[in-house]
Coordinates of C-alpha atoms in Angstrom, one line a residue:
E20 CA 79.2 102.1 99.7
K21 CA 80.3 105.3 101.2
D22 CA 83.7 106.5 100.1
V23 CA 86.5 106.2 102.7
V24 CA 88.3 109.5 103.1
L25 CA 91.8 109.1 104.6
S26 CA 93.0 112.7 104.4
K27 CA 90.3 115.0 105.7
K28 CA 91.0 118.7 105.0
T29 CA 89.6 121.8 106.7
Q30 CA 87.9 124.6 104.7
Q31 CA 90.9 126.8 105.5
E32 CA 93.3 124.2 104.0
I33 CA 91.1 123.8 100.9
D34 CA 91.0 127.6 100.4
A35 CA 94.8 127.9 100.8
A36 CA 95.3 125.0 98.3
K37 CA 93.0 126.7 95.8
N38 CA 95.0 130.0 96.0
K39 CA 98.2 128.1 95.5
C40 CA 96.8 126.2 92.5
R41 CA 95.5 129.5 91.0
E42 CA 98.9 131.2 91.6
F43 CA 100.8 128.3 89.9
I44 CA 98.4 128.2 86.9
E45 CA 98.7 132.0 86.4
F46 CA 102.5 131.7 86.6
L47 CA 102.5 129.0 83.8
L48 CA 100.1 131.0 81.6
D49 CA 102.0 134.3 82.0
G50 CA 103.2 135.3 78.6
T51 CA 101.3 132.7 76.6
A52 CA 98.5 135.1 75.5
P53 CA 97.6 138.8 75.9
G54 CA 94.9 138.2 78.5
F55 CA 97.4 136.3 80.7
S56 CA 100.3 138.8 80.3
D57 CA 101.3 141.8 82.4
P58 CA 100.3 144.9 80.4
S59 CA 103.6 146.5 81.2
E60 CA 105.6 143.7 79.6
E61 CA 106.9 144.0 76.0
Y62 CA 105.6 140.7 74.9
M63 CA 102.0 141.5 75.8
N64 CA 100.7 141.0 72.3
V65 CA 102.9 138.1 71.5
Y66 CA 101.8 134.5 71.9
A67 CA 104.3 132.0 73.3
Q68 CA 103.4 128.3 73.2
F69 CA 103.4 126.8 76.7
D70 CA 106.5 124.6 77.1
P71 CA 106.3 122.0 79.9
S72 CA 110.1 121.6 79.8
S73 CA 110.5 125.2 81.0
V74 CA 109.0 124.3 84.4
S75 CA 111.7 123.5 86.9
L76 CA 111.5 120.5 89.1
D77 CA 111.9 122.6 92.2
T78 CA 108.8 124.6 91.2
L79 CA 106.8 121.5 90.6
A80 CA 107.9 120.1 94.0
E81 CA 106.8 123.3 95.7
F82 CA 103.3 123.2 94.3
S83 CA 102.9 119.4 94.2
P84 CA 101.0 119.0 97.5
Y85 CA 98.4 121.5 96.5
L86 CA 97.9 120.0 93.0
R87 CA 97.4 116.5 94.5
M88 CA 95.2 117.5 97.4
S89 CA 91.7 115.8 97.5
K90 CA 92.7 113.5 94.6
G91 CA 93.0 116.5 92.2
Q92 CA 89.5 117.9 92.8
I93 CA 90.8 121.3 93.9
L94 CA 93.0 121.5 90.8
A95 CA 90.0 120.6 88.6
E96 CA 87.9 123.3 90.2
V97 CA 90.5 126.0 89.8
L98 CA 91.1 125.0 86.1
R99 CA 87.4 125.3 85.4
E100 CA 87.5 128.9 86.8
V101 CA 90.5 129.8 84.7
E102 CA 88.8 128.2 81.6
C103 CA 85.8 130.5 82.1
T104 CA 88.1 133.5 82.3
A105 CA 89.9 132.3 79.1
V106 CA 86.5 132.0 77.3
G107 CA 85.8 135.6 78.3
H108 CA 89.2 136.8 76.9
D109 CA 88.5 135.0 73.6
G110 CA 85.1 136.4 73.1
M111 CA 83.9 136.1 69.5
A112 CA 87.4 135.5 68.3
G113 CA 87.4 132.0 69.7
D114 CA 90.7 130.2 68.7
D115 CA 91.6 132.8 66.1
V116 CA 95.0 134.2 67.4
S117 CA 95.0 137.0 64.8
K118 CA 91.8 138.4 66.4
G119 CA 93.0 138.1 70.0
G120 CA 91.7 134.6 70.7
G121 CA 93.4 131.3 71.6
H122 CA 93.3 131.8 75.4
Y123 CA 91.2 128.7 76.1
R124 CA 93.6 126.5 74.1
Q125 CA 96.5 127.7 76.2
V126 CA 94.6 126.8 79.4
E127 CA 93.9 123.4 77.9
R128 CA 97.6 122.8 77.3
V129 CA 98.5 123.9 80.9
G130 CA 95.7 121.9 82.3
S131 CA 96.7 118.7 80.5
F132 CA 100.2 119.1 81.7
L133 CA 99.2 119.6 85.4
K134 CA 96.7 116.7 85.3
G135 CA 99.3 114.4 83.9
F136 CA 101.8 115.5 86.5
R137 CA 99.4 115.1 89.3
I138 CA 98.4 111.5 88.3
A139 CA 102.1 110.4 87.8
E140 CA 103.3 112.1 91.0
S141 CA 100.3 110.7 93.1
R142 CA 101.0 107.2 91.9
R143 CA 104.7 107.5 92.6
I144 CA 104.2 108.7 96.1
A145 CA 101.4 106.1 96.8
R146 CA 103.7 103.3 95.5
E147 CA 106.6 104.4 97.7
T148 CA 104.3 104.8 100.8
A149 CA 102.7 101.3 100.2
S150 CA 106.2 99.8 99.8
H151 CA 107.3 101.4 103.1
L152 CA 104.3 100.3 105.0
L153 CA 104.5 96.7 103.7
N154 CA 108.1 96.5 104.9
V155 CA 107.1 97.9 108.3
V156 CA 104.2 95.4 108.7
A157 CA 106.4 92.4 107.8
N158 CA 109.5 93.5 109.8
E159 CA 108.0 95.3 112.8
G160 CA 104.4 94.0 113.0
A161 CA 101.2 95.8 114.1
E162 CA 103.0 98.0 116.6
G163 CA 105.5 99.2 114.1
L164 CA 102.7 100.0 111.7
D165 CA 100.8 102.0 114.4
F166 CA 103.9 104.0 115.0
A167 CA 104.6 104.6 111.3
L168 CA 101.0 105.7 110.8
G169 CA 101.2 108.0 113.8
T170 CA 104.2 109.8 112.5
M171 CA 102.6 110.2 109.0
V172 CA 99.5 111.6 110.6
R173 CA 101.7 114.3 112.2
G174 CA 103.3 115.0 108.8
E175 CA 106.5 113.3 109.7
G176 CA 108.2 110.1 108.6
D177 CA 108.3 108.5 105.1
G178 CA 105.4 108.6 102.8
E179 CA 102.0 110.3 102.8
L180 CA 98.6 109.1 104.0
N181 CA 96.0 110.3 101.5
D182 CA 93.1 109.1 99.4
D183 CA 95.4 108.4 96.5
L184 CA 97.1 105.7 98.6
L185 CA 93.7 104.0 99.3
A186 CA 92.9 104.1 95.6
Y187 CA 96.3 102.7 94.7
L188 CA 96.1 99.8 97.1
E189 CA 92.6 98.9 95.9
E190 CA 93.8 98.9 92.3
T191 CA 96.8 96.8 93.2
I192 CA 94.7 94.3 95.1
T193 CA 92.4 94.0 92.1
V194 CA 95.3 93.2 89.9
Q195 CA 96.8 90.8 92.4
K196 CA 93.5 89.0 92.8
R197 CA 93.5 88.4 89.0
T198 CA 97.0 87.1 89.2
V199 CA 96.1 84.7 92.0
E200 CA 93.0 83.5 90.1
K201 CA 95.0 82.8 87.0
Q202 CA 97.7 81.0 89.0
I203 CA 95.1 78.8 90.7
A204 CA 93.4 78.0 87.4
A205 CA 96.8 77.1 85.8
E206 CA 97.8 74.9 88.8
N207 CA 94.4 73.1 88.7
A208 CA 94.8 72.5 84.9
D209 CA 98.3 71.2 85.4
R210 CA 97.1 69.0 88.3
E211 CA 94.3 67.5 86.2
L212 CA 96.7 66.9 83.3
M213 CA 99.3 65.2 85.6
K214 CA 96.6 63.2 87.2
S215 CA 95.3 61.9 83.9
R216 CA 98.9 60.8 83.1
G217 CA 99.2 59.1 86.5
E218 CA 102.0 61.5 87.5
T219 CA 102.4 63.5 90.7
L220 CA 102.6 67.3 90.6
E221 CA 105.4 68.7 92.6
E222 CA 104.6 71.6 94.9
P223 CA 106.3 74.9 94.0
N224 CA 109.1 76.1 96.3
M225 CA 108.2 78.9 98.6
V226 CA 109.9 82.2 97.8
E227 CA 110.5 85.4 99.6
M228 CA 108.6 88.6 99.1
D229 CA 111.5 90.3 97.4
E230 CA 111.2 87.8 94.5
I231 CA 107.7 89.1 93.7
D232 CA 107.2 92.3 91.8
V233 CA 104.1 94.3 92.4
D234 CA 103.9 97.4 90.2
G235 CA 107.5 98.2 90.8
M236 CA 107.1 98.6 94.6
N237 CA 110.4 98.3 96.4
V238 CA 109.5 95.6 98.8
E239 CA 112.6 94.2 100.5
E240 CA 113.6 91.5 103.0
I241 CA 110.0 90.2 103.6
N242 CA 109.8 86.5 104.1
L243 CA 106.1 85.6 104.2
N244 CA 107.0 82.0 105.1
D245 CA 108.5 83.2 108.4
G246 CA 106.3 82.4 111.5
E247 CA 106.9 85.8 113.1
V248 CA 105.7 87.5 109.9
R249 CA 102.5 85.5 109.9
A250 CA 102.0 86.4 113.5
S251 CA 102.4 90.1 112.6
L252 CA 99.9 89.7 109.8
S253 CA 97.5 88.1 112.3
E254 CA 97.7 91.3 114.5
V255 CA 97.2 93.6 111.5
G256 CA 94.3 91.7 109.9
D257 CA 92.8 88.8 111.8
S258 CA 90.3 88.0 109.0
Y259 CA 93.1 87.5 106.5
A260 CA 95.7 85.6 108.5
D261 CA 94.7 82.2 109.7
D262 CA 96.1 78.7 110.0
D263 CA 95.4 78.2 106.3
S264 CA 98.0 80.9 105.4
K265 CA 100.7 78.3 105.8
E266 CA 99.4 76.5 102.7
M267 CA 99.1 79.7 100.6
S268 CA 101.3 80.4 97.6
P269 CA 103.6 83.5 97.7
S270 CA 101.1 85.4 95.5
E271 CA 98.2 84.6 97.9
K272 CA 100.2 85.7 100.9
L273 CA 101.1 88.9 99.2
L274 CA 97.4 89.5 98.5
M275 CA 96.6 88.8 102.1
L276 CA 99.3 91.4 103.2
L277 CA 97.9 94.0 100.8
Q278 CA 94.3 93.5 101.9
S279 CA 95.3 93.6 105.6
L280 CA 97.2 96.9 105.0
L281 CA 94.2 98.4 103.2
D282 CA 91.8 97.4 106.0
R283 CA 94.1 99.0 108.5
L284 CA 94.2 102.2 106.5
K285 CA 90.4 102.3 106.2
A286 CA 90.3 101.9 110.0
E287 CA 92.6 104.9 110.3
A288 CA 90.2 106.9 108.2
A289 CA 87.5 106.4 110.9
F290 CA 89.4 108.8 113.2
T291 CA 88.7 112.5 112.6
A292 CA 91.5 115.0 112.4
D293 CA 90.4 117.0 115.5
E294 CA 91.5 116.4 119.1
D295 CA 88.7 113.9 119.8
G296 CA 89.8 111.8 116.8
K297 CA 93.5 112.0 117.9
N298 CA 92.5 110.8 121.4
L299 CA 90.5 107.9 120.1
R300 CA 93.3 106.9 117.8
L301 CA 95.8 107.1 120.7
L302 CA 93.5 105.0 122.9
A303 CA 93.2 102.3 120.1
M304 CA 97.0 102.2 119.8
C305 CA 97.4 101.9 123.6
L306 CA 94.9 99.0 123.7
N307 CA 96.9 97.2 121.0
T308 CA 100.3 97.7 122.6
Q309 CA 101.3 94.8 124.8
S310 CA 104.5 96.3 126.4
D311 CA 104.0 98.9 129.2
I312 CA 107.2 100.6 128.3
E313 CA 106.3 100.9 124.6
R314 CA 102.8 102.2 125.6
T315 CA 104.3 104.9 127.8
K316 CA 106.6 106.0 125.0
R317 CA 103.7 106.0 122.6
I318 CA 101.6 108.3 124.8
Q319 CA 104.5 110.6 125.4
G320 CA 105.2 110.8 121.7
E321 CA 101.6 111.8 121.0
V322 CA 101.0 114.3 123.8
G323 CA 104.5 115.7 124.0
G324 CA 104.8 118.3 126.8
S325 CA 101.3 119.6 126.4
L326 CA 99.4 119.5 129.7
A327 CA 96.1 120.3 127.9
R328 CA 96.6 117.4 125.4
T329 CA 97.3 115.0 128.2
E330 CA 94.3 116.2 130.3
S331 CA 92.1 115.8 127.2
F332 CA 93.3 112.2 126.8
A333 CA 92.8 111.5 130.5
E334 CA 89.2 112.7 130.3
L335 CA 88.6 110.3 127.4
L336 CA 90.1 107.4 129.5
A337 CA 87.9 108.3 132.5
G338 CA 84.8 108.3 130.2
A339 CA 85.8 104.9 128.6
I340 CA 86.2 103.3 132.1
D341 CA 82.8 104.7 133.2
Y342 CA 81.2 103.3 130.1
A343 CA 82.9 99.9 130.5
E344 CA 81.8 99.6 134.1
K345 CA 78.1 100.0 133.3
P346 CA 76.2 96.7 133.6
S347 CA 74.3 97.5 130.4
T348 CA 77.6 97.5 128.5
A349 CA 78.4 93.9 129.4
L350 CA 74.9 92.8 128.4
T351 CA 75.0 94.5 124.9
P352 CA 74.7 91.6 122.4
G353 CA 77.3 91.4 119.6
R354 CA 79.7 93.7 121.3
K355 CA 83.0 92.7 122.8
A356 CA 83.5 93.7 126.4
M357 CA 86.2 96.3 127.1
D358 CA 89.1 95.2 129.3
I359 CA 88.8 97.5 132.3
S360 CA 92.1 96.3 133.8
I361 CA 94.0 97.5 130.7
L362 CA 92.1 100.8 130.7
R363 CA 93.0 101.4 134.3
K364 CA 96.6 100.6 133.6
I365 CA 96.7 103.1 130.8
Q366 CA 95.0 105.6 133.1
R367 CA 97.8 105.2 135.7
Q368 CA 100.4 105.6 133.1
V369 CA 98.8 108.8 131.9
A370 CA 98.6 110.0 135.5
E371 CA 102.4 109.5 135.9
I372 CA 103.0 111.4 132.7
Q373 CA 100.8 114.3 134.0
S374 CA 102.9 114.3 137.2
M375 CA 106.1 114.5 135.2
Q376 CA 104.7 117.3 133.1
A377 CA 103.6 119.2 136.1
M378 CA 107.1 118.9 137.7
N379 CA 108.7 120.1 134.5
A380 CA 106.4 123.0 134.2
A381 CA 107.3 124.0 137.9
G382 CA 111.0 123.6 137.1
V383 CA 111.4 120.6 139.5
K384 CA 113.7 117.9 138.2
P385 CA 111.9 114.6 138.2
P386 CA 113.6 111.9 140.4
K387 CA 115.5 109.2 138.5
S388 CA 114.0 105.7 138.6
D389 CA 114.7 102.4 137.0
R390 CA 111.4 100.9 137.8
D391 CA 108.7 100.0 135.3
P392 CA 106.9 103.1 133.9
I393 CA 103.7 102.3 135.6
G394 CA 105.3 102.0 138.9
P395 CA 104.0 99.9 141.9
W396 CA 100.5 99.6 140.5
Q397 CA 101.4 96.8 138.2

């Protein structure tokens, strides 16, 4: 199966991250061995053992995004380059400090520290992001999740969308599946035992999400027995929320919630980071938004005051409507027909936004109106 990549980076971003990683590693190695020291400094020929406690939290926070980028692959590449440099400094001396060696060992110490930090920090951020998104799904539903993901894509809001988050959710789901399987096996064993004794097994009381601990995630105020929460889950992941969910145990419902969130994030990864990908993502959000007012707010939040961005989205809408109106589209087997009426409604909303942007650009104050955002076309 092809790997799903949630955080796609440009070559420019990768090169910048490499430079930052290299800068940080050189900073940590400075003064630990002659080859890594400034020749003008007094301690050039003095070895100082690398001390992780000497690295400030502010410095780690500054370089943390670069160390964690691409699941640590960039950090690993830079470390290999520095290791090769260290081997060159050691020469025939190897690890013999008295002969000017020992550079490679210092790089090993720094590398072990940075790798450990990257793993711990990536897991911490992934756990916090997963916790935040779970709360959004349960409390605000699919539309709330779309909004939260939209802000994260723009580098705003709480949490980070990256490949570490996908890996963390997959790992958590695997653990939760084992928990559910053990629970079911234990319940079946108890049921058989009670049946052999002629007794009736009492059904366990339903509990709220905040009574279940998943890897220390701070999941609060989520009642999976609530009908509105089940409806929200149905919007996020139809294949995991059905009528049988009412009979699920709390652990099974949690598993359903985690799997639905993972599937939604994998769908997010299908959109590229360029303008076409952003337009497709915005269109998908608009199609899944029921309220006209919320849809208009969402479009305005994405395009801002950019006339070019709005025009680009309008062109995508026109193309989508043309495609949906083709007779061959309706006859394509196994493909759900697009709702042309919704597409046209979105197109009218975009036209109104373009009109407002044009008036603002011309310095004309738009007239105040209390009517619905899509006006008389509704």
